[in-house]
Short mmCIF file of C-alpha atoms in Angstrom, two decimals:
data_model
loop_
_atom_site.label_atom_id
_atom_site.label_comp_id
_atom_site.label_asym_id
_atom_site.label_seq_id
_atom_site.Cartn_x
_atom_site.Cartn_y
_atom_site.Cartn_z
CA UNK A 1 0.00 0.00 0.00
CA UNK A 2 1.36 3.87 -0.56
CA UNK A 3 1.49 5.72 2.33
CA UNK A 4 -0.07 8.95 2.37
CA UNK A 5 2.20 12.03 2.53
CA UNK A 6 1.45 14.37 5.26
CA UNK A 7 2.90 18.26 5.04
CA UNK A 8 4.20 19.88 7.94
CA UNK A 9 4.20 23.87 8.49
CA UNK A 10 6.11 24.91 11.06
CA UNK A 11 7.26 21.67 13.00
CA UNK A 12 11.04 21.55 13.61
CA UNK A 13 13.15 18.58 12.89
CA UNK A 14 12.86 17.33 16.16
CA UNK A 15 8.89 17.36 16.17
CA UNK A 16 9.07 15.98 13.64
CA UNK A 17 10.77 12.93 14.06
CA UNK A 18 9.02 12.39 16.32
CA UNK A 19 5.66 12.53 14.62
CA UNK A 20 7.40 10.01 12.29
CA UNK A 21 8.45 7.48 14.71
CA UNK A 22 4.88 7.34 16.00
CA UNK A 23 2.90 7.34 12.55
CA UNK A 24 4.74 5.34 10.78
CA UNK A 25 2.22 4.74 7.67
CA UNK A 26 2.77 8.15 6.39
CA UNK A 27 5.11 10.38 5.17
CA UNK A 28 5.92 13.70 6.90
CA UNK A 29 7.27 16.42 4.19
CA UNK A 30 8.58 19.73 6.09
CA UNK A 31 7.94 23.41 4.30
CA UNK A 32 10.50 25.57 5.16
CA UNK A 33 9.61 28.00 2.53
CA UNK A 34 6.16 27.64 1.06
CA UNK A 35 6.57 29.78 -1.19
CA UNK A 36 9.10 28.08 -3.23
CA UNK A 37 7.75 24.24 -1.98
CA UNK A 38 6.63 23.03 -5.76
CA UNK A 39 5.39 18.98 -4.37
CA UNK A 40 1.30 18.94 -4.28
CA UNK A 41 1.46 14.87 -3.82
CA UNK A 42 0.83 15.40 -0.32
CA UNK A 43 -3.41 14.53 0.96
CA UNK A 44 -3.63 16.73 4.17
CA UNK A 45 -1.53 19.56 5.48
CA UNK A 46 -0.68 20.33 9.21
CA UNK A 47 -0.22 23.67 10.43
CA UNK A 48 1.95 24.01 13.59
CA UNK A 49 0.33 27.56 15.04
CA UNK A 50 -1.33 30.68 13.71
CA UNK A 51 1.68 32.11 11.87
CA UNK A 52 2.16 29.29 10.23
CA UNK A 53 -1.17 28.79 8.96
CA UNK A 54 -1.20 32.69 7.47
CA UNK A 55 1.90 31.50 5.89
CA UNK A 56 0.17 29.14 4.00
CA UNK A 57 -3.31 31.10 3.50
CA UNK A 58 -1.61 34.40 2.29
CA UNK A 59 0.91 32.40 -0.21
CA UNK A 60 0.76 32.28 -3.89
CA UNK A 61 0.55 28.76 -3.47
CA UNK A 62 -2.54 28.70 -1.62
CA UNK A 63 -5.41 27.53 -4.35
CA UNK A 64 -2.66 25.54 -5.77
CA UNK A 65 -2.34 23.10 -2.44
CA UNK A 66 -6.15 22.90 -2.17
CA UNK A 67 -5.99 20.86 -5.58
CA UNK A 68 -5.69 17.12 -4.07
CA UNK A 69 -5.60 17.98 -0.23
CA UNK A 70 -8.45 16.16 1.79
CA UNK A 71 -7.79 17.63 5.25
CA UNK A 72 -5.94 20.59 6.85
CA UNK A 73 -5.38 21.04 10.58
CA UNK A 74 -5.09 24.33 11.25
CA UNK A 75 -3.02 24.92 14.88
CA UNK A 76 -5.15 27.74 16.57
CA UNK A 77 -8.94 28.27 18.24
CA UNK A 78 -10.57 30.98 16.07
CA UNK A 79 -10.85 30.69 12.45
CA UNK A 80 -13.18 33.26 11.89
CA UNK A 81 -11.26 35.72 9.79
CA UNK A 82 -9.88 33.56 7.14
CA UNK A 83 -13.25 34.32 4.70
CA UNK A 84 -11.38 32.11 2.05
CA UNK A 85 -12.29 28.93 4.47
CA UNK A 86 -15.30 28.59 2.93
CA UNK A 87 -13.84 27.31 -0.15
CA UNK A 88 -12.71 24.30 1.69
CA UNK A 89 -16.06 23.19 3.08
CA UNK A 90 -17.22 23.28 -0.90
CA UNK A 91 -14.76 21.34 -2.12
CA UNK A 92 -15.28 18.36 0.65
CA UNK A 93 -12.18 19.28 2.89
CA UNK A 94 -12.30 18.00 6.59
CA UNK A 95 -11.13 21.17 8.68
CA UNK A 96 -9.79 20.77 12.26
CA UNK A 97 -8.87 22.96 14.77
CA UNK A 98 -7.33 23.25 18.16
CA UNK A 99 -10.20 24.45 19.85
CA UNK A 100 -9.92 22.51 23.07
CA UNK A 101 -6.09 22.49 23.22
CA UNK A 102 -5.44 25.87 25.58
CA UNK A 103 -8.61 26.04 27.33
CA UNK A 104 -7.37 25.17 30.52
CA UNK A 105 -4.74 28.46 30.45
CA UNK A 106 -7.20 30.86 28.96
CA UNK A 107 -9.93 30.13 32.02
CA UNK A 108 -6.87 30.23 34.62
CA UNK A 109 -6.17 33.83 32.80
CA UNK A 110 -9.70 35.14 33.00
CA UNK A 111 -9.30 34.32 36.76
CA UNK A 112 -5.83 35.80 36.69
CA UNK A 113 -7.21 38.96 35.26
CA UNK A 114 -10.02 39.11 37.81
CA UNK A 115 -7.97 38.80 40.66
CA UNK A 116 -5.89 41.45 39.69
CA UNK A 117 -8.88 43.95 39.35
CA UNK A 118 -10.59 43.00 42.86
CA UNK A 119 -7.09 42.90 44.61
CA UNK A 120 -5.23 45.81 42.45
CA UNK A 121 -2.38 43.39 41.72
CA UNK A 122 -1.86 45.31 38.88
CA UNK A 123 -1.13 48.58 40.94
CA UNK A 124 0.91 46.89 43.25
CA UNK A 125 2.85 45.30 40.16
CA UNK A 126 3.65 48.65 38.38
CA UNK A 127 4.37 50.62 41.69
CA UNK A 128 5.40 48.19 43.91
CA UNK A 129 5.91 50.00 47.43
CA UNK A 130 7.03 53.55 45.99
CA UNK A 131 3.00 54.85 45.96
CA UNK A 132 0.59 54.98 48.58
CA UNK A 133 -2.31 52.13 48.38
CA UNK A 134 -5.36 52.83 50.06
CA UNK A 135 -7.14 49.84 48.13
CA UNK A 136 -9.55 47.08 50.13
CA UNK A 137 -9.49 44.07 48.58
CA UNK A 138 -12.90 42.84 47.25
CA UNK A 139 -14.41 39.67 47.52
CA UNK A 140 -15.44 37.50 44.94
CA UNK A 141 -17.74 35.35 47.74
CA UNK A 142 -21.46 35.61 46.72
CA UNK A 143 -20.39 37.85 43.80
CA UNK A 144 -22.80 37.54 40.96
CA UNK A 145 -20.98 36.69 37.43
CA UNK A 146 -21.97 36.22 34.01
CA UNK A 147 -20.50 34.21 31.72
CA UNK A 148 -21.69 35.13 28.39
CA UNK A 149 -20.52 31.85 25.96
CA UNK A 150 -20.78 28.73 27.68
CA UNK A 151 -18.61 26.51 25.62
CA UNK A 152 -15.48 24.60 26.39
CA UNK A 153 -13.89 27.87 28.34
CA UNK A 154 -17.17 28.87 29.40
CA UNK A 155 -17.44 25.94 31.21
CA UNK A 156 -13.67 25.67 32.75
CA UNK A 157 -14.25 29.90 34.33
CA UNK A 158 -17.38 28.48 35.92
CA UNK A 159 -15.78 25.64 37.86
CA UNK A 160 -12.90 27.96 38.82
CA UNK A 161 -15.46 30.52 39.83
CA UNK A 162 -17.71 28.75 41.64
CA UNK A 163 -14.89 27.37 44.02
CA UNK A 164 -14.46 31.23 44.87
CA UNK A 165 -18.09 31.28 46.03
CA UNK A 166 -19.53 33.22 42.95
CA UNK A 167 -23.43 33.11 41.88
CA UNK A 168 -22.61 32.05 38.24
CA UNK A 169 -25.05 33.20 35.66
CA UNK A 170 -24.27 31.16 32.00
CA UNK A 171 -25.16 32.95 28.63
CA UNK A 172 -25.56 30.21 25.78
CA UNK A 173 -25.94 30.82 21.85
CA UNK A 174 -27.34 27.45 21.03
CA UNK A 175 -29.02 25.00 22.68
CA UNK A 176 -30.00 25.03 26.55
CA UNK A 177 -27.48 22.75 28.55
CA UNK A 178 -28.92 20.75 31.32
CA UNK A 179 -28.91 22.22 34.77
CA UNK A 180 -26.12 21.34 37.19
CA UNK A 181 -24.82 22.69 40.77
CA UNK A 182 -22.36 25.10 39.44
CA UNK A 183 -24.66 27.63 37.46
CA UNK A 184 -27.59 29.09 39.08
CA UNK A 185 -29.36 29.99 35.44
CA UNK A 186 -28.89 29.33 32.34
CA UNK A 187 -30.04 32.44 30.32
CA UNK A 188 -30.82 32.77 26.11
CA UNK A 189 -29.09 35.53 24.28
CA UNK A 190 -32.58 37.13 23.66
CA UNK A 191 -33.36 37.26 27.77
CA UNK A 192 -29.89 37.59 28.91
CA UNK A 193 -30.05 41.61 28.65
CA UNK A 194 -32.67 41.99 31.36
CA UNK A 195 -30.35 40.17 33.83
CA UNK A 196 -27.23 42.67 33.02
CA UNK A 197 -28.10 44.86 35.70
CA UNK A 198 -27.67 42.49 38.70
CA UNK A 199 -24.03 41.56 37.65
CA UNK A 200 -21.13 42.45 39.67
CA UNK A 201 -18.82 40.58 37.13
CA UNK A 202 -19.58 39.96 33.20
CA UNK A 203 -16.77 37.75 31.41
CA UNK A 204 -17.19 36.85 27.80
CA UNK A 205 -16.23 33.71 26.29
CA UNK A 206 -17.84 33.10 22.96
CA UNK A 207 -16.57 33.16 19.32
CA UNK A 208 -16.74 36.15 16.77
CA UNK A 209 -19.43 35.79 14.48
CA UNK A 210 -22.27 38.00 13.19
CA UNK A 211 -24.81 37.52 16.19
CA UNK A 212 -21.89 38.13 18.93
CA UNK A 213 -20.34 41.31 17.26
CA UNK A 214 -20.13 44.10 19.23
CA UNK A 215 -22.10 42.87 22.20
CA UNK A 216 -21.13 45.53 24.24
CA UNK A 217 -22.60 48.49 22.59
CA UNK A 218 -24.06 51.78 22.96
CA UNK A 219 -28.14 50.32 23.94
CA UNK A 220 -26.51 47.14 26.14
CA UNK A 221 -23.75 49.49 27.62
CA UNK A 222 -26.79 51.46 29.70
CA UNK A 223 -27.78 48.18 30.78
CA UNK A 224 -24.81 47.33 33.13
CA UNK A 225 -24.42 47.52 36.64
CA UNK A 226 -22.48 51.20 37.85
CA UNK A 227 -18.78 49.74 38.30
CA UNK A 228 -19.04 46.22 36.93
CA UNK A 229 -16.25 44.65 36.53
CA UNK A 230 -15.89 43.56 32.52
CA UNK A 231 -13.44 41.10 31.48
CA UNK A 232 -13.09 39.49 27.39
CA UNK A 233 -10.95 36.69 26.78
CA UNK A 234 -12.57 36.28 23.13
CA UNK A 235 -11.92 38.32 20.06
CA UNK A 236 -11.85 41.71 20.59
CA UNK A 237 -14.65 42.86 18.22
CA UNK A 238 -17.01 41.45 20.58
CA UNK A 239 -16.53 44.89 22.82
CA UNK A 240 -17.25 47.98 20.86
CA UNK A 241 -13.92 50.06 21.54
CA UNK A 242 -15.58 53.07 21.26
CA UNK A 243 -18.05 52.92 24.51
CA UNK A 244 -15.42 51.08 26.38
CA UNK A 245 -13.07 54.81 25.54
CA UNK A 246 -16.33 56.99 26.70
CA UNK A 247 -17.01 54.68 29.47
CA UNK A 248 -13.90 55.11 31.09
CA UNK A 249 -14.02 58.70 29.92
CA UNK A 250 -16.83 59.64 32.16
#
């Protein structure tokens, strides 16, 4: 039988051999320059991390890969701005992510970032002992917190925050997940305004698409809680930059 040729992007030799060692009915081929890498045989492509990937996406070789290819794995979370994607799902190519493979690090940084609000770590980091602080710490016991996106991260900021004593409010998109010990509601995106001004803490952890865009806006804005604490570990075109600037203006 022929074994199938498998390109890497971005995978050192090391990784590499590796990779080979452990899949051993395939062939790994390494592009160091993809530019000038002229061998289509391959059937799937790997990409190593987000560079790499653009590497490939924004190369004159691009369309020319997609010829005989039958999967790409594509080494990030979000895939959302690559609008040429689509062309992939018409011609019958199985795209992969990985979606799941930093979850654990992004919830432990949404914590990370909280604490540093309701303790001022961050003053205490820039100024150390040189300033003044006349800063009480807050609590984050019986704190009420929504988590707008309850997906894979969703989920991992809700165990960490309910071990901190939080009332945990969950936001979901799709479908309404069963009830369990760690959320006290489970709220749609139509209803899930009305509830905005009883949160201490709002953190959102949802993907960028058309619905989620610019979720905090000018109407919604008005609808938060005087000196909630606001925290986004998703795209950044979910907050509208331009209230967040007057916000803190005023």
């Amino acid at each position: 039988l022929m074994k199938k040729k498998i390109l890497l992007i971005g995978f050192n030799k090391q990784k590499i051999n590796l990779i080979q060692k452990k899949v051993k009915n395939c062939i790994f081929l390494n592009a160091t320059n993809i530019n000038k890498f002229k061998d289509i045989s391959f059937e799937a492509i790997i990409t190593y991390n987000r560079r790499n990937f653009e590497k490939l996406y924004y190369s004159k070789n691009f369309n020319h890969f997609l010829e005989k290819i039958k999967w790409i794995h594509i080494g990030v979370s979000g895939i959302e701005k690559y609008a040429n994607l689509k062309k992939f799902l018409k011609k019958k190519i199985t795209i992969t992510t990985a979606n799941k493979l930093h979850l654990n690090q992004i919830a432990d940084h949404a914590i990370g970032l909280l604490l540093s609000v309701t303790r001022n770590l961050h003053f205490v980091s820039k100024y150390g002992f040189k300033k003044k602080f006349e800063y009480l710490p807050k609590s984050l016991s019986d704190k009420k917190l929504m988590i707008i996106g309850y997906g894979n991260i969703g989920k991992q900021i809700a165990k960490r925050a309910y071990g901190f004593g939080m009332k945990i409010n969950a936001v979901t998109l799709n479908s309404k997940p069963k009830k369990n010990r760690i959320i006290e509601n489970f709220l749609s995106y139509r209803s899930y305004q009305s509830y905005l001004k009883f949160m201490d803490i709002i953190i959102f952890s949802l993907p960028l698409n058309l619905k989620s865009s610019e979720m905090y806006n000018f109407k919604t804005a008005k609808k938060y809680k005087k000196g909630v604490i606001l925290i986004n570990i998703s795209r950044g075109e979910i907050v509208s930059e331009n209230v967040i600037y007057k916000n803190l203006k005023n």
